[in-house]
XYZ file of C-alpha atoms in Angstrom:
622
model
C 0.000 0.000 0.000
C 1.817 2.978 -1.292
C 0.666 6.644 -0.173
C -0.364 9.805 -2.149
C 1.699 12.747 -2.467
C -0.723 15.882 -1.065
C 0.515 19.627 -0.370
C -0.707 20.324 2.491
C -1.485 19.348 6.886
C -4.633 19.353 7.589
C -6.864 18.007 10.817
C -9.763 15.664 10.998
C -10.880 13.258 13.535
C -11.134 10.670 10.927
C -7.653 10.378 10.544
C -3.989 9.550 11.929
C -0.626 10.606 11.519
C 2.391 9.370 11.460
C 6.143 9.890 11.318
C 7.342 9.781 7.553
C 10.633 7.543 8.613
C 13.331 8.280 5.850
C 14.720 4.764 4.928
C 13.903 1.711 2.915
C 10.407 0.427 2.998
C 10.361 -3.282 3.938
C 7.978 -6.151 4.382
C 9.291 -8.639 7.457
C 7.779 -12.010 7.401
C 8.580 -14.784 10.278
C 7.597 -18.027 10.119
C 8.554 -20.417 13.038
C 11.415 -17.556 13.576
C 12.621 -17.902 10.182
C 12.459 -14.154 8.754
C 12.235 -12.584 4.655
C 12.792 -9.329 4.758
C 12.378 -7.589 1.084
C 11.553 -4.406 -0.460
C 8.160 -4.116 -2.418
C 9.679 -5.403 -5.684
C 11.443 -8.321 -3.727
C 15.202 -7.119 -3.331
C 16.024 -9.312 -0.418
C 17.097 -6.775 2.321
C 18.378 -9.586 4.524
C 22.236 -9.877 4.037
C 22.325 -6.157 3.787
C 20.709 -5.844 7.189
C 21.433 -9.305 9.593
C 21.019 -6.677 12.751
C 17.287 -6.308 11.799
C 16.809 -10.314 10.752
C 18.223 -11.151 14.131
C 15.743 -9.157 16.200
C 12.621 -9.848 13.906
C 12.951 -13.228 14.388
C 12.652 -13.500 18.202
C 9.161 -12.750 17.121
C 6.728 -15.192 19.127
C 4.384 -15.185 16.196
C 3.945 -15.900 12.911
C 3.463 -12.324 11.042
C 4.343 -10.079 7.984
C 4.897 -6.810 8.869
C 5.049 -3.474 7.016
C 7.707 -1.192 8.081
C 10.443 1.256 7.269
C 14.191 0.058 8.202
C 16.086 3.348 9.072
C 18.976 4.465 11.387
C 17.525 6.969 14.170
C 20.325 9.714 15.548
C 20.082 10.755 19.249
C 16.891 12.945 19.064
C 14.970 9.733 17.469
C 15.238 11.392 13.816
C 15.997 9.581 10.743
C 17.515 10.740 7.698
C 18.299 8.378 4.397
C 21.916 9.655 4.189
C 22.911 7.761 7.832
C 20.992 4.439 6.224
C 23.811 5.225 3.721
C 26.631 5.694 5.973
C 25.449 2.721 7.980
C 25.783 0.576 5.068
C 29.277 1.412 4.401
C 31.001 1.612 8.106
C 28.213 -0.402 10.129
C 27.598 2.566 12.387
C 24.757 3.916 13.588
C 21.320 3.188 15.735
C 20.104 0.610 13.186
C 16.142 0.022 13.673
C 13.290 -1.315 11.915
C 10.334 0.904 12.354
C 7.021 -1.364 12.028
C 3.759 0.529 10.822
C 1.710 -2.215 10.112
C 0.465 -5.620 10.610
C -0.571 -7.438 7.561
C -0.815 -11.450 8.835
C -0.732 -12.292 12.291
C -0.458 -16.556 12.714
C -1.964 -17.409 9.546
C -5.008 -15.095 9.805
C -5.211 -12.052 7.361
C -6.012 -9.127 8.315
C -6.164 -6.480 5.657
C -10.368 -6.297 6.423
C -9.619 -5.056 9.819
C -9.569 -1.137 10.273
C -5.894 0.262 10.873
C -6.379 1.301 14.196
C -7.338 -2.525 15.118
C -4.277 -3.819 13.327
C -2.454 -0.475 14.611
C -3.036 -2.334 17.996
C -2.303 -5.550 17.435
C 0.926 -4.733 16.076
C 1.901 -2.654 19.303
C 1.297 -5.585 21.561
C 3.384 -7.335 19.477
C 6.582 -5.210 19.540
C 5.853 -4.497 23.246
C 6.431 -8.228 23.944
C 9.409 -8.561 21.984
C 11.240 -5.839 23.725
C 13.938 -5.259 21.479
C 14.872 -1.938 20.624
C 15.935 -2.673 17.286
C 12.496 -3.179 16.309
C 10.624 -0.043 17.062
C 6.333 0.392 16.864
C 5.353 3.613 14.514
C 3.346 5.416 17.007
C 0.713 8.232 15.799
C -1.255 11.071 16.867
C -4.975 11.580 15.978
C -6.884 14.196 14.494
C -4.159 17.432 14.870
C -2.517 17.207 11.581
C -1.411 20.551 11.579
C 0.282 20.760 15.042
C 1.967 17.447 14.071
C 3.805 18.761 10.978
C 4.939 21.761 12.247
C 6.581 19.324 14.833
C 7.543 17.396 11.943
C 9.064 21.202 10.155
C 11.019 21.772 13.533
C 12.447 18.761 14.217
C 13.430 18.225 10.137
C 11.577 15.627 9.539
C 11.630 14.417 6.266
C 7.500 14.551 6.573
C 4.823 13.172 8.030
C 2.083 10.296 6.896
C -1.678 10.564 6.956
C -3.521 7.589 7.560
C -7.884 7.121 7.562
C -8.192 5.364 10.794
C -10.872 2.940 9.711
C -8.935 2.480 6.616
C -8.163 -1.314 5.161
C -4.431 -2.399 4.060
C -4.486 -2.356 -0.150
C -1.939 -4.353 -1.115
C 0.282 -3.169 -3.915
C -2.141 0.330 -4.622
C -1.418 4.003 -4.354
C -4.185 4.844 -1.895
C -5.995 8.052 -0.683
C -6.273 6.686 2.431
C -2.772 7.010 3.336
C -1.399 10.628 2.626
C 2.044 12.364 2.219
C 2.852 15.614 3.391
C 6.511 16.513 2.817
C 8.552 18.706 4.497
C 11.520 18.439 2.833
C 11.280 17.691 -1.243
C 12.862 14.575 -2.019
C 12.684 12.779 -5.588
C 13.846 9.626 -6.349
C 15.735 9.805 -10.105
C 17.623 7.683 -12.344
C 21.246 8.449 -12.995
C 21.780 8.686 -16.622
C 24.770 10.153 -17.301
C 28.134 11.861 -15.400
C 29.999 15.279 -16.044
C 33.667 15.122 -15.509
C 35.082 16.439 -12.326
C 36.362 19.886 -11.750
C 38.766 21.342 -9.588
C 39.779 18.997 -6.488
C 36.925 16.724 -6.741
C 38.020 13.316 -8.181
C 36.078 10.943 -10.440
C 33.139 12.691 -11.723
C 31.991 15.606 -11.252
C 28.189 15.824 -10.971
C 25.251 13.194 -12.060
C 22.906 13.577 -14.802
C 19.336 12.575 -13.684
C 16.120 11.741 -14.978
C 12.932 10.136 -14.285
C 9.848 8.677 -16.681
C 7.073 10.562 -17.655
C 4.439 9.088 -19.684
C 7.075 6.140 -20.500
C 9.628 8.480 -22.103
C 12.699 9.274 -20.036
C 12.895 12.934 -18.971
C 15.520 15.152 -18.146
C 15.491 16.462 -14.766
C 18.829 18.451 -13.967
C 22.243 17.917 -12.911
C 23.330 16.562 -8.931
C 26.728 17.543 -7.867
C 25.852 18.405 -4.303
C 25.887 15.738 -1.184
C 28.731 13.704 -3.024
C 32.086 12.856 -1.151
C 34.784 10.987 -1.574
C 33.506 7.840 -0.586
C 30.284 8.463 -2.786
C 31.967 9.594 -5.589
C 34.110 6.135 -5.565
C 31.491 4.634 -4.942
C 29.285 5.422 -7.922
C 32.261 5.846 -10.156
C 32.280 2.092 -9.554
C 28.772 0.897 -10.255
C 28.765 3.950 -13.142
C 31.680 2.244 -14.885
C 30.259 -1.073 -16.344
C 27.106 1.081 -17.652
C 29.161 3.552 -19.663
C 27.327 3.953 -23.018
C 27.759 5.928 -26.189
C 24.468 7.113 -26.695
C 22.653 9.492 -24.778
C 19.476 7.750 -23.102
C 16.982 10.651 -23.607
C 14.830 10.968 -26.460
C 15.786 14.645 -27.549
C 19.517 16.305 -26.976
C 20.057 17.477 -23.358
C 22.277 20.894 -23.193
C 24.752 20.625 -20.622
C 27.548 22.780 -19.359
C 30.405 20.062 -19.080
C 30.689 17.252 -21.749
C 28.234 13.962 -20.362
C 29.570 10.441 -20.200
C 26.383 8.381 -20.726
C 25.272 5.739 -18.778
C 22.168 2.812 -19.170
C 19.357 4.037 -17.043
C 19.860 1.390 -14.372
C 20.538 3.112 -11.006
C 17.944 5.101 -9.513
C 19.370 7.831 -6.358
C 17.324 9.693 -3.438
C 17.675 13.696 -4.271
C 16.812 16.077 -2.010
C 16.311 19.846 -3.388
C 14.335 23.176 -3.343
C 11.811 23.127 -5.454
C 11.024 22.121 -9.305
C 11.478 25.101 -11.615
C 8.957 26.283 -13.993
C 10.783 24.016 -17.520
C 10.604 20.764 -14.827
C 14.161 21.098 -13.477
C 15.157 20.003 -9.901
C 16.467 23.286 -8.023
C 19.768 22.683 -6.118
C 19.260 19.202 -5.872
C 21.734 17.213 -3.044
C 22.494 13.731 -3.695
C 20.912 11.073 -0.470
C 22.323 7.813 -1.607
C 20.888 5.213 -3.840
C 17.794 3.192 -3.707
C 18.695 -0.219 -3.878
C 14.350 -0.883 -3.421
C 13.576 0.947 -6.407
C 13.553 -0.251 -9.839
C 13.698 2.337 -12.714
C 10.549 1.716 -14.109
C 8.684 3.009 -11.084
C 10.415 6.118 -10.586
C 7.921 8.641 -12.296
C 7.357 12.522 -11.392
C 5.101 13.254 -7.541
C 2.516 15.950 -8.215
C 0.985 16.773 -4.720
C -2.826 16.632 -4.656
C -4.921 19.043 -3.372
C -6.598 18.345 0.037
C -9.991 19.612 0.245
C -10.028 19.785 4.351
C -6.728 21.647 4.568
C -6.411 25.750 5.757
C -4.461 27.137 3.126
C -3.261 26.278 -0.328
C 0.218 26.040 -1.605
C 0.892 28.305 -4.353
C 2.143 26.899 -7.995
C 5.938 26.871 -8.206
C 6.853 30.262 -10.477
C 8.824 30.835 -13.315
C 12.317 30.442 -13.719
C 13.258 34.349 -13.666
C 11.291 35.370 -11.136
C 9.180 33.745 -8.470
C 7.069 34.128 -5.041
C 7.573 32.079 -1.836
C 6.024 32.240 1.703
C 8.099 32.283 4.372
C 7.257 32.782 8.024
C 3.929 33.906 6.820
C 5.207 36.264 4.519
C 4.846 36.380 0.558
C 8.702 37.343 -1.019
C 9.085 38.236 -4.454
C 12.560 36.715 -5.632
C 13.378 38.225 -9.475
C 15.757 37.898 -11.665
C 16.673 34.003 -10.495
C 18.552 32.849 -13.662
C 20.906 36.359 -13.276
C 24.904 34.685 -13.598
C 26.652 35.741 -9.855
C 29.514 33.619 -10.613
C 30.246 33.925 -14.088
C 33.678 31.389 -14.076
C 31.384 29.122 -12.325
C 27.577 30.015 -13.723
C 26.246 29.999 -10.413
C 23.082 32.116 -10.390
C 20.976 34.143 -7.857
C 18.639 31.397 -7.399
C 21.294 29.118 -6.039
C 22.556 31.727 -4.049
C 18.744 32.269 -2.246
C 18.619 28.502 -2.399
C 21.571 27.974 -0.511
C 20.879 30.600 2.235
C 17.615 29.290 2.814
C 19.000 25.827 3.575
C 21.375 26.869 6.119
C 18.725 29.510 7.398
C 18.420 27.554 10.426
C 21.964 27.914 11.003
C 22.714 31.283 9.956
C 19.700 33.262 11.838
C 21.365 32.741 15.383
C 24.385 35.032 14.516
C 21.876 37.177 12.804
C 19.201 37.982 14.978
C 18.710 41.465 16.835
C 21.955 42.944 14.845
C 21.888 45.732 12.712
C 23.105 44.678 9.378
C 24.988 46.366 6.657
C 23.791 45.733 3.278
C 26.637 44.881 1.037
C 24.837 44.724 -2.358
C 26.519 42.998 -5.771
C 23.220 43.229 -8.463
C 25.201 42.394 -11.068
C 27.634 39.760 -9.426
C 30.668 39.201 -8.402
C 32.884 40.911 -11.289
C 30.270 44.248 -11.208
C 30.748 46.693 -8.992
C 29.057 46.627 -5.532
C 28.206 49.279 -3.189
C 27.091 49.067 0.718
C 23.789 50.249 2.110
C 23.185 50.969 5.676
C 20.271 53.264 5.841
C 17.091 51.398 4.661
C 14.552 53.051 2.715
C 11.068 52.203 4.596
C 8.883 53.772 2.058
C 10.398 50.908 -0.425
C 10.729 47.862 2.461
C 8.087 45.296 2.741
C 6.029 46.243 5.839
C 7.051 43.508 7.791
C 10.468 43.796 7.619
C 12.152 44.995 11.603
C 14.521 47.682 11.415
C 15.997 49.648 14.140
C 16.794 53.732 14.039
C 20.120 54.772 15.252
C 21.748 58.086 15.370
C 24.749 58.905 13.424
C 27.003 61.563 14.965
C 28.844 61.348 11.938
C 25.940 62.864 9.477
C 24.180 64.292 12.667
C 21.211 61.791 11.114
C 19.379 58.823 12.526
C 20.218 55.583 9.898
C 17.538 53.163 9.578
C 19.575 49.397 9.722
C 17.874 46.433 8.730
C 17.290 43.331 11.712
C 17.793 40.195 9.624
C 15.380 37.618 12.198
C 13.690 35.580 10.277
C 13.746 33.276 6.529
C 11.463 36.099 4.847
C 14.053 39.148 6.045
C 16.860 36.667 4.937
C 15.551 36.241 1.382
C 14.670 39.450 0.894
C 18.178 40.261 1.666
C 19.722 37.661 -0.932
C 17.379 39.497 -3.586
C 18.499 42.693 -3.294
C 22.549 41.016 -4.271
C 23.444 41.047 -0.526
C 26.187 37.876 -1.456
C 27.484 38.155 1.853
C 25.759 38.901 5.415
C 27.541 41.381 7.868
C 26.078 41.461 11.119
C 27.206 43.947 14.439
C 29.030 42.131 17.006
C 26.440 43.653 19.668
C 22.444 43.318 19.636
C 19.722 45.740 20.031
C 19.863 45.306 23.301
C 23.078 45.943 24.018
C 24.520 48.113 21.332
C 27.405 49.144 22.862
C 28.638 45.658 24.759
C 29.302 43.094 21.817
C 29.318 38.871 22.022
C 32.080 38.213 21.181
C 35.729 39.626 20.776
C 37.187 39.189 17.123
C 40.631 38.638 15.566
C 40.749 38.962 11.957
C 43.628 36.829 10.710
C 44.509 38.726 7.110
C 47.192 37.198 4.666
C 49.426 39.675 2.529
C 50.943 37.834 -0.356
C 52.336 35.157 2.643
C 51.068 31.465 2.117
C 48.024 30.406 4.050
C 50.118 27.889 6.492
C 51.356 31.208 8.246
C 47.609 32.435 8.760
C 46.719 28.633 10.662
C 50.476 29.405 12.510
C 48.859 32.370 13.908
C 45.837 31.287 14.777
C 47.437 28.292 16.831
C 49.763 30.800 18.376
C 46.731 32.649 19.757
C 44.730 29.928 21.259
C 47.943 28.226 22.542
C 47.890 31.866 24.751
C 44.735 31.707 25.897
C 44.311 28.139 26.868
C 46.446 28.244 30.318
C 43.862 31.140 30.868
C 41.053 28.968 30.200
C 39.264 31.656 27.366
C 37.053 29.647 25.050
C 38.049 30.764 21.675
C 35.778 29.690 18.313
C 37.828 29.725 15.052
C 36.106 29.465 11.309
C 37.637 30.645 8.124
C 36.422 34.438 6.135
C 35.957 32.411 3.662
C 37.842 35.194 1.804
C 41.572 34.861 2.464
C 42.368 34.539 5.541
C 40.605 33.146 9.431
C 38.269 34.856 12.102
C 39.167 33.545 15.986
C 35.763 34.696 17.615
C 36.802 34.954 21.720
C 32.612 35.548 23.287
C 31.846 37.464 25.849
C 28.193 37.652 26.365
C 27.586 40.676 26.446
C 29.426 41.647 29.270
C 32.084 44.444 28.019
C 32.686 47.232 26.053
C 33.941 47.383 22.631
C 36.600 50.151 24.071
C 37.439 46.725 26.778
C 37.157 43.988 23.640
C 39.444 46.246 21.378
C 41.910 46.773 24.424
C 42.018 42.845 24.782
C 42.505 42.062 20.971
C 45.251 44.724 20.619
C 46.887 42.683 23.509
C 46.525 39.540 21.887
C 47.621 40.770 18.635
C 50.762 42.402 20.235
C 51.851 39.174 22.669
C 51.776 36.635 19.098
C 53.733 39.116 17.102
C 56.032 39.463 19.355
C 55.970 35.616 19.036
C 55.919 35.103 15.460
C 57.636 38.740 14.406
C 58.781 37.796 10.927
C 54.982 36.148 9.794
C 52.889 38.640 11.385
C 52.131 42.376 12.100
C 49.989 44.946 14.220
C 50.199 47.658 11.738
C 47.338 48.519 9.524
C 49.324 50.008 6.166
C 49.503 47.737 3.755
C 52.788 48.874 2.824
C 53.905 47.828 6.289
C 52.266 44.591 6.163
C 53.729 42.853 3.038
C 53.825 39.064 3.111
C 52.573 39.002 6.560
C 48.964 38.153 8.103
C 48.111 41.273 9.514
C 46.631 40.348 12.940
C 43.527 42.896 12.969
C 41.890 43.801 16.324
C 40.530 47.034 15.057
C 37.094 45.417 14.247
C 35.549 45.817 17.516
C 34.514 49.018 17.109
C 30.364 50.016 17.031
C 28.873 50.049 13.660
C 32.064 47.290 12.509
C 31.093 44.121 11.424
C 32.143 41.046 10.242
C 31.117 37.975 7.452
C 28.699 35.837 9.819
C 29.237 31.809 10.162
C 28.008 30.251 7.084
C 28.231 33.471 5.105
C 28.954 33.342 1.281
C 31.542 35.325 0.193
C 31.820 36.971 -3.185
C 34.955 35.694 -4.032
C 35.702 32.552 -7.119
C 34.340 29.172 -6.181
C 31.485 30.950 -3.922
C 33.026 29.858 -0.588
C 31.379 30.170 2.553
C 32.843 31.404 6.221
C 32.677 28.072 7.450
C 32.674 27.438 11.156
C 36.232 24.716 12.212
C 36.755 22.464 14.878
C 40.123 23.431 16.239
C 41.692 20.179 15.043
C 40.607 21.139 11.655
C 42.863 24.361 11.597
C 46.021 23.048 10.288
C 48.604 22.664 7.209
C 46.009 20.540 5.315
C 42.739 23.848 5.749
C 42.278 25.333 2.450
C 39.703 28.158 2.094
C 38.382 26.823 -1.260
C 37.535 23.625 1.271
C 33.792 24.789 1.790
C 31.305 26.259 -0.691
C 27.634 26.697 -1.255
C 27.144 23.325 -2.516
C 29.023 20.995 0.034
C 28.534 23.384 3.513
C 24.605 21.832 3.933
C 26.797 18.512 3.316
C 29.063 19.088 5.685
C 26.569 20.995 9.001
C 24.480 17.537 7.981
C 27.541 14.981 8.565
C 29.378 16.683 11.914
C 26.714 19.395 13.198
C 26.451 22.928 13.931
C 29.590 23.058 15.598
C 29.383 26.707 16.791
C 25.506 25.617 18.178
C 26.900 26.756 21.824
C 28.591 30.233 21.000
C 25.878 32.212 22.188
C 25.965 30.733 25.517
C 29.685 30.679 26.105
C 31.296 33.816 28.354
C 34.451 34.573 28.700
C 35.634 37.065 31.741
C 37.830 39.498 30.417
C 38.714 41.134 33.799
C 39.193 37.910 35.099
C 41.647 37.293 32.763
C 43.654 40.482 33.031
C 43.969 40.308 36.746
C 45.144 36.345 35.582
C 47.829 37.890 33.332
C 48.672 40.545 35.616
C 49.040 37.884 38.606
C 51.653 35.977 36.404
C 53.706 38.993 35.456
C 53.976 40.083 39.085
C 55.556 36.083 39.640
């Protein structure tokens, strides 16, 4: 029983809902504790997964079961990439996630209602008591409350079941329901561009599905692919290397296409489908081993008559209209080159802000932003905007009114706190987000303390030199420092504070800093700001902590070649082997995915200051 794609929550006492687990959908029958356990067109899942065989058949009964086998992280969500990983390193919470009860000791029972199988099946896990094998559970009637638990906790969706509802074997039903949060496709690989700069193998994935029995083009995938994914396809790609392409009509590509039989079928996720039928930003999952290619055929979400509000029509290409945090955003000019080197539009660049939004928005919100603005990309000049214009603003848009001694003039600054605010920002060319280093409620006391690490025609190894240098100082003093690269040339240290001094105190403490590792590292480094003075050295800046300065925020493109991003490091990270061109807008989402948001605990961290000058002043006077 397969469920139907719809585009909206919606609540009714007739129904149920369920977590939409993000694995591979499996049938588990036992007989006298011997257990098959296959996908829907038979792939026997039972080598692959022995963990799942072993616990299913300590079942005391004779059943088949419906269920989803998935790996579940520590807050008990599941994502298809770490059913991937698992497969490869045999790590991970590996669980099979029953939903149903199909036979239960040689009695059928598709007649009964779900809710009467929905129990049966729950007495049935309960006295097997093995956590590997985990009962679906559901809530009834709220809909709506359920997926926006399903939005916040990034679920890949949630299911919709009719309670009274009998088990259709084999059928796309209306009385099971799909409500996605995230947009996931499932596509065949057709073809492979060859690789470009440091990536190895190939370079991105030509996909496509079938519509109406012809194959369709779909877009290209080079984003969620590593090095163990790119050898690994590269593999199976190999023996299915063809001449011909396998579309009907000529595809127009940017990089020469190796073709390749339609044979594999992957899990994409991605943004949205543009206007021509093109996947938007699409990040490769892993492949689906359940799937033949046959079945993998375009999802166009039905309307639900019972739900609150509709979900527009995806727009056009050039321009489009999304709703975010209740708010409608016009995005234009989507297709306009940013990155001409690398053809990387506008719409990528919205797309890839609004996937790290989640991210980004702590370091944002409550700080007056300056607008850097590039409408014509990165090779077009660019020009920075402070002072909003509110007659021109979307209404909704929070702004705060400060007074500039310098023009005598109050200077309306824009409050980035939400999606909406964040988009609208990307669409008026702001490549790169600069937030203060203080909040509106504290204007004058910023978070954190910064050291901008700045190369001068001096190789990069002296810049991660430096920045060792100046934790290795302030680790005997027991200051938590954060380090993440500009994702322009050089690295920021970020040293937080809470709130808790002046930028007059921060600036004192980063001049002291700055002054203490030159002295250290003389020949690499220097204090001075002339550039002139400064030649192949990393200038060790402290002058940023000053009202009204700012810096690129964590997870910040910059508007620099290869559209690299300010990426956040764990401190064993920073070392000869860091490269700035490491992190970019199509493998950061990859990367927050794999280890976390590693700065997740910045805003909470406080460092004393005058605690430790009276530490450093205490070890001079011994």
């Amino acid at each position: 029983m397969l469920a139907t794609l719809v585009d909206a929550p919606f609540d009714d006492a007739d129904w149920l809902f369920e977590t939409k687990w993000d694995g591979y959908r499996a049938i588990a029958a036992v007989q006298q504790h011997k257990v098959q356990l296959y996908s829907r067109n038979e792939k026997d899942f039972g080598k692959d997964y022995p963990a799942v065989v072993a616990a299913v058949e300590n079942i005391a009964h004779n059943v088949v079961l419906d269920g989803e086998i998935i790996v579940l992280d520590s807050k008990k969500n599941s994502h298809f990439q770490s059913l991937q990983n698992y497969k490869t390193t045999g790590k991970g919470n590996l669980v099979y996630m029953a939903f149903d009860l199909l036979h239960l000791n040689g009695v059928e029972l598709q007649q009964l209602t779900l809710l009467e199988r929905k129990s049966l099946l729950k007495d049935i896990v309960a006295q097997l008591n093995d956590k590997r094998v985990q009962y679906s559970g559901h809530v009834l009637k709220k809909g709506k409350t359920f997926f926006e638990k399903a939005r916040h906790q990034q679920w890949e969706g949630i299911i919709a079941k009719k309670t009274d509802s009998t088990y259709e074997e084999g059928r796309r039903s209306a009385s099971w329901l799909k409500i996605k949060v995230t947009n996931e496709q499932e596509a065949i690989i057709c073809g492979f561009t060859a690789p470009r700069g440091s990536r190895k193998k190939l370079g991105a994935l030509v996909l496509g599905l079938y519509d109406d029995k012809q194959l369709k083009y779909i877009g290209n995938c080079g984003g969620g692919l590593n090095e163990a994914s790119l050898d690994m396809l590269y593999k199976k790609l190999q023996p299915l290397v063809q001449q011909a392409s396998p579309f009907g009509r000529r595809i127009k590509t940017d990089m020469p296409v190796t073709w390749v039989k339609p044979k594999l079928v992957c899990q994409v996720k991605f943004s949205e489908w543009t206007g021509d039928g093109i996947l938007r930003m699409p990040i490769f999952l892993g492949l689906r081993e359940d799937k033949p290619p046959a079945d993998v055929h375009p999802e166009t979400p039905k309307t639900v008559q019972t739900m609150a509000t509709a979900t527009a029509p995806a727009a056009g290409e050039k321009d489009r209209v999304i709703t975010l945090n209740g708010k409608k955003v016009n995005l234009t000019n989507q297709q306009k080159i940013y990155w001409p080197k690398e053809k990387i539009n506008k719409g990528q660049l919205v797309d890839y802000y609004l996937s790290v939004a989640q991210y980004i928005l702590p370091h944002l919100k409550d700080r007056p932003m300056s607008l850097h603005r590039f409408p014509n990309g990165i090779d077009k000049p660019s020009f920075y905007q402070k002072d909003l214009d509110l007659e021109q603003t979307p209404a909704w848009i929070k702004s705060i009114a400060l007074h500039a001694a310098s023009t005598g003039k109050d200077v309306d600054y824009l409050l980035c706190n939400n999606e909406a605010t964040l988009a609208y920002m990307v669409n008026l060319g702001c490549i790169e987000i600069n937030p203060w280093l203080s909040r509106t409620s504290k204007l004058d006391n910023p978070d954190y303390v910064v050291m901008d690490l700045d190369p001068e025609n001096i190789d990069f190894k002296y810049v991660v030199e430096a920045a060792l240098h100046i934790k290795a100082f302030l680790d005997p003093y027991k200051i938590t420092t954060f380090c993440k690269t500009s994702g322009s040339t050089g690295l920021h240290i970020y040293i937080p504070t809470g709130g808790k001094h002046s930028y007059d105190t921060g600036r004192l403490f980063a001049e002291y800093i700055a002054r203490q590792v030159n002295k250290q590292l003389p020949k690499s480094t220097s204090v001075t700001r002339a550039k002139s003075a400064r030649n192949k050295k990393v200038y060790l800046d402290f002058l940023q902590n000053s009202r009204g300065q700012t810096v690129a925020s964590p997870y910040s493109v910059r508007p620099k070649p290869g559209a690299t991003v300010s990426m956040p490091l764990q401190w064993k990270e920073v070392n000869e082997k860091l490269k700035i061109s490491d992190f970019d807008i199509f493998n950061s989402l990859e990367r927050i995915n794999e280890i976390g948001d590693i700065w997740h605990d910045i805003q909470s961290t406080k460092n004393d200051l005058r605690k430790f000058i009276r530490d450093v002043e205490q070890s001079a006077d011994t």
